[in-house]
Amino acid sequence: MFRTFLIAVISLLIFGRCAQQVTPTGGKKDSIPPGLLESNPVNKTLNFKGKVVELFFDEYVIVDNINQKLVITPEADNPYSYKLNGQSVRLTFKNEFKDSTTYTLNFGDAIKDFAEKNPAKNLKVVFSTGATLDSGRVYGTLKDIRTSKPIFDALVGLYNISDTLDIAKQKPYYFSRTDSSGNFSIENVQTRNYRLIAVDDKNRNMLYNAKDERVGFLNNEISAGADSVSYLLDMFLSDNTPLKVQRTLPRVNNYAIVFNKSVERVAVNFVNKDSLPYLLENPTTLKFFNVEPHPDSTIVKLTVTDSLGASAEFDQKIAFQAQRGKERQRDPFSISTEPESNKPLTTDFRYKFVFNKPVKKLGADNIVLITDSLTHEPLSTFPQTWNATHNELVITAKSFAKDSVKWDLPKGSIISVEGDTLPKTLFKHPHLNEENYGQVQGRLVNADPAVKYIVELIDEQFKVIATQFSNTYTFRYIPQGKYQLRATQDLNGNGRWDTGEAKAGLQPEPIFFMPDKFLLKANFELNDINIILPKNQ
């Protein structure tokens, strides 16, 4: 009997220890975030002199990336370590906090419950190392100037006023981050004047990287009072890094110069009275072509201008690789068109041929526009314009075709500077049926008569569908879809939007949106689709 009892007890112990413990299934999912029971110091404590901050919760919690998510303002430059102990989190700082200063510890979503990972909401501790709490507040909204969309998780900073302020090297004194609606609020700040500046801060180092981070700022100082106004900052990309040659790519057939950023235009001056064909292959790459005869090396002076209008000059030696073997391997000669093949054409149309190499010879009498079986019009009968590097040809033409239009390019009709040609190529476009398209008409209300404007029709992905340079506008032959209008003040009259530059205190050219999108249907005309500009813009 005793032996049987003993075996049963041992079996229970063995299987009890081996059984896996699991969370009970079923029941309602816990969606309640952890609640803060108390903190040490207590919120809004005065004369705090300690180096430890501890939080106590009503359930077990975890810590998630607290070094990234905990925001301490003003910038303390005070390293800390943390310890998680079940239902509490303890922060131990290396140094005491600066005297007579109000500090805010905003934890964001760094602390979550153990079971369902629900983040604690609005978790913040405020204390002062002096006898009073600072009561200043600065709040507002950030949006992208080109899309008018709110910007999430951008750094908004209050900077001490200085003639030598450099946001690429100096962190803000107070700061906050925007929510999903682009809103920010910086609270418990000293009541005085600051510079208000926002940056994307993608790498979260609290410094401005002009290469790939947007920036927004106010030119004037702001007052951080208890009754502050709401500020709206337009964010824009402004790569003001100096232009330089990043690398060169010498080959047998060509020599490429790659710049560190996009350039708008390049002027080339051949020093030795030599000459080589060249083109701007893409916004960052200038390519020279090796054609015979030429010396072993060619010296050129380059004047390069970026999108901000800043120019730089370079002396560059062009030296091709030596040829090995009998045949030189050339890059294939290619062509593209604007509009693309199969896109409809109106009766009066503008057409562009784009080549990947400069063109040496064009047989304009052999290239024909075919509108029907009997009508073949040579390219030579239409007005033509080449660009400076002879790789883009613009044609204005008219066609009365009923169904489609074709460009027929026979083999050998176009010869590049490298002596190669295109195979026989045919570009076909349907004739545009007006019943399948709509029209939008409107005007700029409150437009300044002394200022030029650029009005753009954009789709839901902010792609520009059509552009007009007038206070009144009519967009014809627009496909059915949802659209929006935006107007740019072209302050310098150069026909494009110009960005700003934070270091120079230069704001971008203002952009105004028609706030609501509209649906354009086929064979419909929408009138009085107006953009109402603010008065005294």
Coordinates of C-alpha atoms in Angstrom, one line a residue:
M1 CA 0.0 0.0 0.0
F2 CA 2.7 2.4 1.0
R3 CA 4.7 1.4 -2.0
T4 CA 1.8 2.2 -4.3
F5 CA 1.3 5.6 -2.7
L6 CA 5.0 6.4 -3.0
I7 CA 5.0 5.6 -6.8
A8 CA 1.9 7.8 -7.3
V9 CA 3.6 10.8 -5.5
I10 CA 6.8 10.4 -7.5
S11 CA 4.8 10.3 -10.8
L12 CA 3.0 13.5 -9.9
L13 CA 6.2 15.2 -9.1
I14 CA 7.9 14.1 -12.3
F15 CA 5.0 14.9 -14.7
G16 CA 4.2 18.1 -12.8
R17 CA 7.7 19.4 -13.4
C18 CA 7.7 18.4 -17.0
A19 CA 4.3 20.0 -17.8
Q20 CA 4.7 23.2 -19.9
Q21 CA 3.1 26.3 -18.4
V22 CA 1.1 28.2 -21.0
T23 CA -1.1 31.3 -20.9
P24 CA -4.7 30.3 -20.6
T25 CA -6.5 30.5 -23.9
G26 CA -9.8 32.2 -24.5
G27 CA -11.2 35.3 -22.8
K28 CA -11.2 38.9 -23.8
K29 CA -7.8 40.3 -25.1
D30 CA -6.2 42.8 -22.7
S31 CA -6.2 46.2 -24.4
I32 CA -5.7 48.3 -21.3
P33 CA -2.3 50.0 -21.2
P34 CA -0.2 50.0 -18.0
G35 CA -1.2 52.7 -15.6
L36 CA 1.3 54.8 -13.6
L37 CA 0.7 54.4 -9.9
E38 CA 3.4 56.8 -8.7
S39 CA 6.8 58.2 -9.6
N40 CA 9.8 59.3 -7.6
P41 CA 10.1 62.2 -7.8
V42 CA 6.4 63.0 -7.9
N43 CA 5.3 64.8 -11.0
K44 CA 5.9 68.6 -10.9
T45 CA 8.3 68.2 -7.9
L46 CA 10.3 71.4 -7.0
N47 CA 13.9 71.6 -5.8
F48 CA 14.8 68.1 -7.0
K49 CA 18.4 67.3 -6.4
G50 CA 18.6 63.6 -7.0
K51 CA 20.0 61.5 -9.8
V52 CA 17.4 58.7 -9.8
V53 CA 13.9 58.7 -11.4
E54 CA 11.7 55.6 -10.7
L55 CA 8.3 54.8 -12.1
F56 CA 5.8 52.3 -10.5
F57 CA 3.0 50.7 -12.6
D58 CA -0.1 48.6 -11.9
E59 CA 1.1 45.6 -13.8
Y60 CA 4.2 44.0 -15.2
V61 CA 5.9 46.1 -17.9
I62 CA 8.7 45.8 -20.4
V63 CA 11.1 48.5 -21.8
D64 CA 11.2 49.0 -25.6
N65 CA 14.1 51.0 -27.0
I66 CA 14.1 53.6 -24.3
N67 CA 17.3 55.2 -25.4
Q68 CA 15.7 56.2 -28.7
K69 CA 12.2 57.0 -27.4
L70 CA 12.8 58.8 -24.1
V71 CA 12.9 62.5 -24.8
I72 CA 14.4 64.7 -22.1
T73 CA 14.1 68.4 -22.4
P74 CA 16.0 70.6 -22.2
E75 CA 18.9 68.7 -23.6
A76 CA 20.6 67.4 -20.5
D77 CA 23.7 65.7 -21.9
N78 CA 23.5 63.5 -18.9
P79 CA 24.0 59.7 -19.6
Y80 CA 21.8 57.3 -17.8
S81 CA 21.2 53.5 -17.3
Y82 CA 17.9 51.8 -16.6
K83 CA 16.8 48.8 -14.6
L84 CA 13.5 46.9 -15.1
N85 CA 12.1 45.3 -12.0
G86 CA 8.7 43.7 -12.7
Q87 CA 6.3 46.6 -12.2
S88 CA 8.9 49.4 -11.9
V89 CA 11.5 51.1 -14.1
R90 CA 14.4 52.8 -12.5
L91 CA 16.6 55.4 -14.3
T92 CA 20.0 56.3 -12.8
F93 CA 21.7 59.4 -14.2
K94 CA 25.4 59.9 -14.1
N95 CA 25.3 63.6 -13.0
E96 CA 23.0 65.9 -11.1
F97 CA 20.7 68.0 -13.2
K98 CA 21.4 71.6 -13.9
D99 CA 20.2 74.0 -11.2
S100 CA 17.1 76.1 -11.4
T101 CA 15.8 74.3 -14.5
T102 CA 12.5 72.6 -15.3
Y103 CA 13.0 69.1 -16.9
T104 CA 10.5 67.0 -18.8
L105 CA 10.9 63.3 -19.3
N106 CA 8.6 62.1 -22.1
F107 CA 8.7 58.4 -22.5
G108 CA 6.6 58.1 -25.6
D109 CA 5.8 54.4 -26.1
A110 CA 9.0 53.1 -24.5
I111 CA 7.2 51.3 -21.7
K112 CA 4.6 48.6 -22.5
D113 CA 2.6 46.0 -20.6
F114 CA 4.2 42.5 -20.5
A115 CA 1.3 40.5 -21.9
E116 CA -0.1 42.4 -24.9
K117 CA 2.6 45.1 -25.4
N118 CA 0.1 47.9 -24.9
P119 CA 2.2 51.2 -24.5
A120 CA 1.6 53.4 -21.5
K121 CA -0.1 56.6 -22.8
N122 CA 1.0 60.2 -22.1
L123 CA 3.7 58.9 -19.8
K124 CA 5.6 62.0 -18.7
V125 CA 7.4 63.2 -15.6
V126 CA 8.1 66.9 -14.9
F127 CA 10.3 68.3 -12.2
S128 CA 12.3 71.4 -11.4
T129 CA 15.7 71.7 -9.8
G130 CA 14.6 75.2 -8.6
A131 CA 11.8 76.7 -6.7
T132 CA 9.4 77.2 -9.7
L133 CA 8.2 75.3 -12.7
D134 CA 8.7 76.9 -16.1
S135 CA 5.4 77.5 -17.8
G136 CA 6.3 78.4 -21.4
R137 CA 4.8 76.4 -24.3
V138 CA 5.3 76.3 -28.0
Y139 CA 3.1 74.3 -30.3
G140 CA 2.0 74.0 -33.9
T141 CA 2.1 71.8 -37.0
L142 CA 4.6 70.7 -39.6
K143 CA 3.7 69.9 -43.3
D144 CA 5.6 69.1 -46.4
I145 CA 5.6 72.2 -48.6
R146 CA 5.3 70.2 -51.9
T147 CA 2.4 67.9 -50.8
S148 CA 0.8 69.8 -47.8
K149 CA 0.9 66.4 -46.0
P150 CA 1.7 66.3 -42.3
I151 CA 5.1 65.1 -41.2
F152 CA 5.4 62.4 -38.6
D153 CA 8.2 62.0 -36.1
A154 CA 10.1 65.1 -37.1
L155 CA 12.3 66.9 -34.6
V156 CA 11.0 70.3 -33.6
G157 CA 13.5 72.4 -31.6
L158 CA 13.8 75.6 -29.7
Y159 CA 17.4 76.9 -30.1
N160 CA 19.1 79.5 -28.0
I161 CA 19.5 82.7 -30.0
S162 CA 23.0 83.1 -31.4
D163 CA 24.8 84.8 -34.4
T164 CA 26.7 81.5 -34.9
L165 CA 23.8 79.1 -34.7
D166 CA 24.5 76.1 -36.9
I167 CA 21.8 73.4 -36.7
A168 CA 24.2 70.9 -38.4
K169 CA 26.4 71.1 -35.3
Q170 CA 24.2 72.3 -32.5
K171 CA 21.4 70.5 -30.8
P172 CA 18.2 72.2 -29.7
Y173 CA 17.8 73.3 -26.1
Y174 CA 14.2 72.2 -26.0
F175 CA 12.6 69.8 -28.4
S176 CA 9.7 67.6 -29.2
R177 CA 8.6 65.2 -32.0
T178 CA 5.5 65.4 -34.2
D179 CA 2.6 63.0 -34.0
S180 CA 0.9 61.3 -37.0
S181 CA -1.0 64.5 -37.7
G182 CA 2.2 66.6 -37.8
N183 CA 1.4 68.3 -34.5
F184 CA 4.0 69.2 -31.9
S185 CA 4.0 70.7 -28.4
I186 CA 7.0 71.7 -26.3
E187 CA 6.0 72.4 -22.8
N188 CA 7.5 73.6 -19.5
V189 CA 10.1 75.8 -21.2
Q190 CA 11.7 79.0 -19.9
T191 CA 9.6 82.0 -20.9
R192 CA 12.0 83.9 -23.3
N193 CA 12.8 84.1 -27.0
Y194 CA 14.0 81.3 -29.2
R195 CA 14.6 80.2 -32.8
L196 CA 12.0 77.6 -33.9
I197 CA 13.5 75.1 -36.3
A198 CA 12.3 71.6 -37.4
V199 CA 14.3 68.8 -39.2
D200 CA 13.5 65.3 -40.3
D201 CA 16.3 63.9 -38.1
K202 CA 16.1 60.5 -39.7
N203 CA 19.2 59.2 -37.9
R204 CA 17.9 60.7 -34.6
N205 CA 21.2 62.4 -33.8
M206 CA 19.3 65.7 -33.3
L207 CA 21.4 67.5 -35.9
Y208 CA 20.5 68.6 -39.4
N209 CA 21.8 66.6 -42.4
A210 CA 21.1 68.8 -45.4
K211 CA 21.9 66.0 -47.8
D212 CA 18.7 64.1 -47.2
E213 CA 16.7 65.7 -44.4
R214 CA 13.9 68.3 -44.8
V215 CA 14.0 71.5 -42.7
G216 CA 11.5 74.2 -41.8
F217 CA 12.1 77.4 -39.8
L218 CA 10.8 80.8 -39.0
N219 CA 13.0 83.8 -39.8
N220 CA 12.0 85.7 -36.7
E221 CA 12.5 84.9 -33.1
I222 CA 9.5 83.5 -31.2
S223 CA 8.4 84.1 -27.6
A224 CA 7.7 81.0 -25.6
G225 CA 5.0 82.4 -23.3
A226 CA 2.3 80.7 -21.4
D227 CA -0.2 81.9 -24.0
S228 CA 1.8 81.1 -27.1
V229 CA 0.3 81.0 -30.6
S230 CA 0.1 78.0 -32.9
Y231 CA 2.9 77.9 -35.5
L232 CA 2.9 76.4 -39.0
L233 CA 6.2 75.3 -40.5
D234 CA 6.6 74.3 -44.1
M235 CA 9.3 71.6 -44.5
F236 CA 11.4 71.4 -47.6
L237 CA 14.5 69.5 -48.9
S238 CA 17.5 71.8 -49.4
D239 CA 20.8 70.1 -50.2
N240 CA 23.3 72.9 -49.6
T241 CA 26.3 70.7 -49.4
P242 CA 29.1 72.0 -51.7
L243 CA 29.3 70.6 -55.2
K244 CA 32.2 68.4 -55.8
V245 CA 33.3 65.6 -58.2
Q246 CA 32.6 62.4 -56.3
R247 CA 34.3 60.0 -58.7
T248 CA 35.3 59.5 -62.3
L249 CA 34.6 56.4 -64.5
P250 CA 37.2 56.2 -67.3
R251 CA 36.4 53.7 -70.1
V252 CA 37.5 53.1 -73.6
N253 CA 34.5 54.6 -75.3
N254 CA 33.5 57.3 -72.7
Y255 CA 34.5 59.1 -69.6
A256 CA 31.9 59.8 -66.9
I257 CA 32.2 62.4 -64.1
V258 CA 29.9 61.7 -61.2
F259 CA 29.0 64.6 -58.9
N260 CA 28.0 64.3 -55.3
K261 CA 24.5 65.8 -55.9
S262 CA 22.1 66.6 -58.6
V263 CA 23.0 69.4 -61.0
E264 CA 20.8 71.6 -63.1
R265 CA 23.2 72.5 -65.8
V266 CA 26.8 72.2 -66.8
A267 CA 28.9 74.6 -69.0
V268 CA 31.9 72.9 -70.6
N269 CA 35.0 74.9 -71.9
F270 CA 37.7 72.9 -73.7
V271 CA 41.1 74.4 -72.7
N272 CA 43.3 72.9 -75.5
K273 CA 40.9 73.9 -78.3
D274 CA 40.0 70.3 -78.5
S275 CA 36.4 69.1 -78.5
L276 CA 34.5 66.0 -77.5
P277 CA 30.8 65.3 -77.6
Y278 CA 29.2 65.1 -74.2
L279 CA 25.8 65.1 -72.4
L280 CA 24.3 65.2 -68.9
E281 CA 23.4 61.5 -68.7
N282 CA 21.4 61.9 -65.5
P283 CA 21.2 64.6 -62.8
T284 CA 24.5 63.5 -61.3
T285 CA 26.6 62.2 -64.2
L286 CA 28.3 64.1 -67.1
K287 CA 29.6 61.8 -69.9
F288 CA 32.2 62.6 -72.6
F289 CA 32.5 60.3 -75.7
N290 CA 35.7 59.1 -77.2
V291 CA 35.6 59.9 -80.9
E292 CA 38.6 60.0 -83.3
P293 CA 40.8 61.8 -83.8
H294 CA 41.6 63.1 -80.3
P295 CA 44.7 63.6 -78.1
D296 CA 45.5 61.2 -75.3
S297 CA 44.0 63.6 -72.8
T298 CA 41.8 66.6 -72.8
I299 CA 41.5 69.4 -70.2
V300 CA 38.1 70.9 -69.6
K301 CA 36.9 73.7 -67.3
L302 CA 33.4 72.9 -65.9
T303 CA 31.0 75.4 -64.5
V304 CA 28.4 73.3 -62.6
T305 CA 25.1 74.8 -61.1
D306 CA 23.0 72.9 -58.6
S307 CA 19.2 73.2 -57.9
L308 CA 19.8 76.0 -55.4
G309 CA 21.6 78.1 -58.1
A310 CA 25.0 77.7 -56.4
S311 CA 27.8 77.2 -58.9
A312 CA 31.2 75.6 -58.7
E313 CA 34.1 75.4 -61.2
F314 CA 36.3 72.4 -61.8
D315 CA 39.4 71.7 -63.9
Q316 CA 39.1 68.2 -65.1
K317 CA 41.4 66.0 -67.2
I318 CA 39.6 63.6 -69.5
A319 CA 41.7 60.5 -70.2
F320 CA 40.1 57.4 -71.7
Q321 CA 41.2 53.9 -71.1
A322 CA 43.5 52.3 -73.7
Q323 CA 41.9 50.1 -76.2
R324 CA 42.6 46.4 -76.0
G325 CA 41.7 44.2 -78.9
K326 CA 40.5 45.1 -82.4
E327 CA 36.9 46.1 -81.6
R328 CA 35.7 48.7 -79.2
Q329 CA 32.7 47.6 -77.2
R330 CA 30.1 50.4 -77.4
D331 CA 27.1 50.9 -75.3
P332 CA 23.9 50.2 -77.3
F333 CA 22.4 53.3 -79.0
S334 CA 18.8 53.8 -77.6
I335 CA 15.9 56.2 -78.0
S336 CA 12.9 57.2 -75.9
T337 CA 10.0 59.6 -76.5
E338 CA 7.8 62.1 -74.7
P339 CA 5.0 61.3 -74.7
E340 CA 5.7 57.6 -74.4
S341 CA 4.7 55.2 -77.1
N342 CA 1.0 54.3 -77.1
K343 CA 0.1 57.5 -75.3
P344 CA -2.6 59.5 -77.2
L345 CA -1.8 62.6 -79.2
T346 CA -4.0 65.6 -79.9
T347 CA -4.3 67.2 -83.3
D348 CA -1.6 69.8 -82.4
F349 CA 1.1 68.1 -80.5
R350 CA 4.7 68.6 -79.1
Y351 CA 6.9 65.6 -79.4
K352 CA 10.4 64.9 -78.1
F353 CA 13.0 62.2 -79.1
V354 CA 15.6 61.5 -76.4
F355 CA 18.8 59.7 -77.2
N356 CA 21.4 58.2 -74.9
K357 CA 24.2 59.5 -77.0
P358 CA 24.6 62.8 -78.9
V359 CA 23.4 62.5 -82.5
K360 CA 25.9 63.1 -85.4
K361 CA 23.5 62.7 -88.3
L362 CA 19.8 62.8 -88.6
G363 CA 18.1 61.8 -91.9
A364 CA 15.1 64.0 -91.5
D365 CA 13.8 63.2 -95.0
N366 CA 13.7 59.5 -94.2
I367 CA 11.9 59.7 -90.9
V368 CA 8.2 60.1 -91.5
L369 CA 5.0 60.7 -89.7
I370 CA 2.3 58.3 -90.9
T371 CA -1.3 59.4 -90.4
D372 CA -3.0 57.1 -92.8
S373 CA -2.1 54.7 -95.6
L374 CA -1.6 57.6 -98.0
T375 CA -0.2 60.4 -95.9
H376 CA 3.5 60.2 -95.1
E377 CA 5.0 63.5 -93.9
P378 CA 8.8 63.7 -93.6
L379 CA 10.3 65.0 -90.3
S380 CA 12.0 67.7 -92.3
T381 CA 8.6 69.4 -92.8
F382 CA 8.1 70.1 -89.1
P383 CA 9.7 72.7 -86.9
Q384 CA 12.6 71.1 -85.0
T385 CA 14.8 72.2 -82.0
W386 CA 17.9 70.5 -80.7
N387 CA 19.2 70.9 -77.2
A388 CA 22.8 72.1 -76.6
T389 CA 24.3 68.6 -76.4
H390 CA 22.4 67.3 -79.4
N391 CA 20.7 64.4 -77.8
E392 CA 17.1 65.8 -77.5
L393 CA 15.1 66.8 -80.5
V394 CA 11.7 68.6 -80.0
I395 CA 9.2 68.7 -82.8
T396 CA 5.9 70.6 -83.1
A397 CA 3.5 69.0 -85.5
K398 CA -0.1 68.6 -86.5
S399 CA -2.0 65.5 -87.5
F400 CA -5.6 65.0 -88.7
A401 CA -5.5 61.2 -88.3
K402 CA -8.7 59.6 -87.3
D403 CA -7.3 56.5 -85.5
S404 CA -3.6 56.6 -84.9
V405 CA -0.3 58.3 -85.6
K406 CA 3.0 56.5 -86.3
W407 CA 6.6 57.7 -86.4
D408 CA 8.6 55.5 -88.8
L409 CA 12.4 55.6 -88.2
P410 CA 14.2 53.4 -90.7
K411 CA 17.5 51.7 -89.8
G412 CA 20.4 54.1 -90.5
S413 CA 18.3 57.3 -90.4
I414 CA 19.9 58.3 -87.1
I415 CA 23.7 58.0 -86.5
S416 CA 25.3 58.7 -83.1
V417 CA 28.6 60.3 -82.5
E418 CA 30.0 56.8 -82.0
G419 CA 28.9 55.8 -85.5
D420 CA 26.3 53.3 -84.5
T421 CA 22.6 53.5 -85.5
L422 CA 19.2 52.4 -84.4
P423 CA 17.4 49.4 -85.8
K424 CA 14.1 50.1 -87.6
T425 CA 11.9 51.6 -85.0
L426 CA 8.1 52.4 -85.0
F427 CA 6.4 54.6 -82.4
K428 CA 2.6 54.4 -82.5
H429 CA 0.1 56.7 -80.8
P430 CA -3.7 56.6 -80.8
H431 CA -5.4 59.8 -81.8
L432 CA -6.9 61.4 -78.7
N433 CA -10.7 61.1 -78.5
E434 CA -12.0 64.2 -76.7
E435 CA -15.0 62.4 -75.3
N436 CA -12.7 60.3 -73.2
Y437 CA -11.2 63.3 -71.4
G438 CA -12.3 66.2 -69.3
Q439 CA -11.5 69.9 -68.8
V440 CA -10.7 72.0 -65.7
Q441 CA -11.0 75.7 -65.6
G442 CA -10.4 78.3 -62.8
R443 CA -8.4 81.2 -61.5
L444 CA -6.3 82.4 -58.6
V445 CA -8.3 84.4 -56.2
N446 CA -6.4 87.2 -54.4
A447 CA -3.4 86.8 -56.7
D448 CA -0.8 89.6 -56.5
P449 CA -0.7 91.2 -59.9
A450 CA 3.0 92.0 -59.5
V451 CA 3.9 88.3 -58.9
K452 CA 4.1 85.5 -61.4
Y453 CA 2.5 82.2 -60.6
I454 CA 2.9 78.6 -61.6
V455 CA -0.3 76.5 -61.5
E456 CA -0.1 72.7 -61.5
L457 CA -2.7 70.0 -61.8
I458 CA -1.5 67.1 -59.8
D459 CA -2.9 63.6 -59.2
E460 CA -3.3 61.7 -56.0
Q461 CA 0.4 60.6 -56.0
F462 CA 1.4 64.3 -56.4
K463 CA 2.5 63.7 -60.0
V464 CA 2.3 66.8 -62.1
I465 CA -0.2 66.2 -64.9
A466 CA -0.2 69.7 -66.5
T467 CA 1.3 73.1 -65.8
Q468 CA 0.3 76.6 -66.7
F469 CA 1.9 80.0 -66.0
S470 CA -1.0 82.3 -65.5
N471 CA -3.5 83.6 -62.9
T472 CA -6.3 82.0 -65.0
Y473 CA -6.0 78.4 -66.2
T474 CA -7.6 75.9 -68.4
F475 CA -6.4 72.3 -68.4
R476 CA -7.7 70.3 -71.4
Y477 CA -7.6 66.7 -72.3
I478 CA -7.3 65.4 -68.8
P479 CA -8.0 61.7 -68.1
Q480 CA -10.8 60.8 -65.7
G481 CA -9.6 60.7 -62.1
K482 CA -9.1 62.6 -58.9
Y483 CA -7.0 65.7 -58.9
Q484 CA -5.8 68.6 -56.9
L485 CA -4.5 72.1 -57.8
R486 CA -1.5 73.9 -56.4
A487 CA -0.1 77.3 -57.1
T488 CA 3.5 78.5 -56.6
Q489 CA 4.6 82.1 -56.3
D490 CA 7.4 82.3 -58.8
L491 CA 9.2 85.2 -57.1
N492 CA 12.2 85.3 -59.3
G493 CA 10.3 84.5 -62.5
N494 CA 12.4 81.6 -63.6
G495 CA 9.5 79.3 -64.3
R496 CA 10.1 76.8 -61.6
W497 CA 9.7 76.3 -57.8
D498 CA 12.9 77.2 -55.9
T499 CA 13.6 75.7 -52.5
G500 CA 15.1 77.6 -49.6
E501 CA 18.3 77.3 -47.6
A502 CA 18.3 77.2 -43.8
K503 CA 21.9 78.4 -43.3
A504 CA 21.2 81.6 -45.4
G505 CA 17.8 82.1 -43.8
L506 CA 16.2 81.8 -47.2
Q507 CA 12.6 80.6 -47.3
P508 CA 11.4 78.5 -50.3
E509 CA 9.0 80.0 -52.7
P510 CA 5.5 79.8 -51.2
I511 CA 3.1 77.1 -52.4
F512 CA -0.7 77.2 -52.0
F513 CA -3.1 74.3 -52.4
M514 CA -6.7 74.0 -53.2
P515 CA -7.6 72.1 -50.0
D516 CA -10.1 69.6 -51.5
K517 CA -9.5 67.1 -54.3
F518 CA -12.1 66.9 -57.1
L519 CA -13.3 64.1 -59.4
L520 CA -13.0 64.8 -63.1
K521 CA -15.2 62.6 -65.3
A522 CA -14.8 61.8 -69.0
N523 CA -16.4 64.4 -71.3
F524 CA -17.1 66.8 -68.4
E525 CA -16.0 70.4 -67.9
L526 CA -15.4 71.7 -64.4
N527 CA -15.5 75.5 -64.2
D528 CA -14.6 77.8 -61.3
I529 CA -12.2 75.3 -59.8
N530 CA -10.4 78.2 -58.1
I531 CA -7.4 78.4 -55.7
I532 CA -8.2 81.0 -53.0
L533 CA -4.9 82.5 -51.9
P534 CA -4.5 84.2 -48.5
K535 CA -4.7 88.0 -48.7
N536 CA -1.4 89.9 -48.2
Q537 CA 0.5 86.7 -49.1

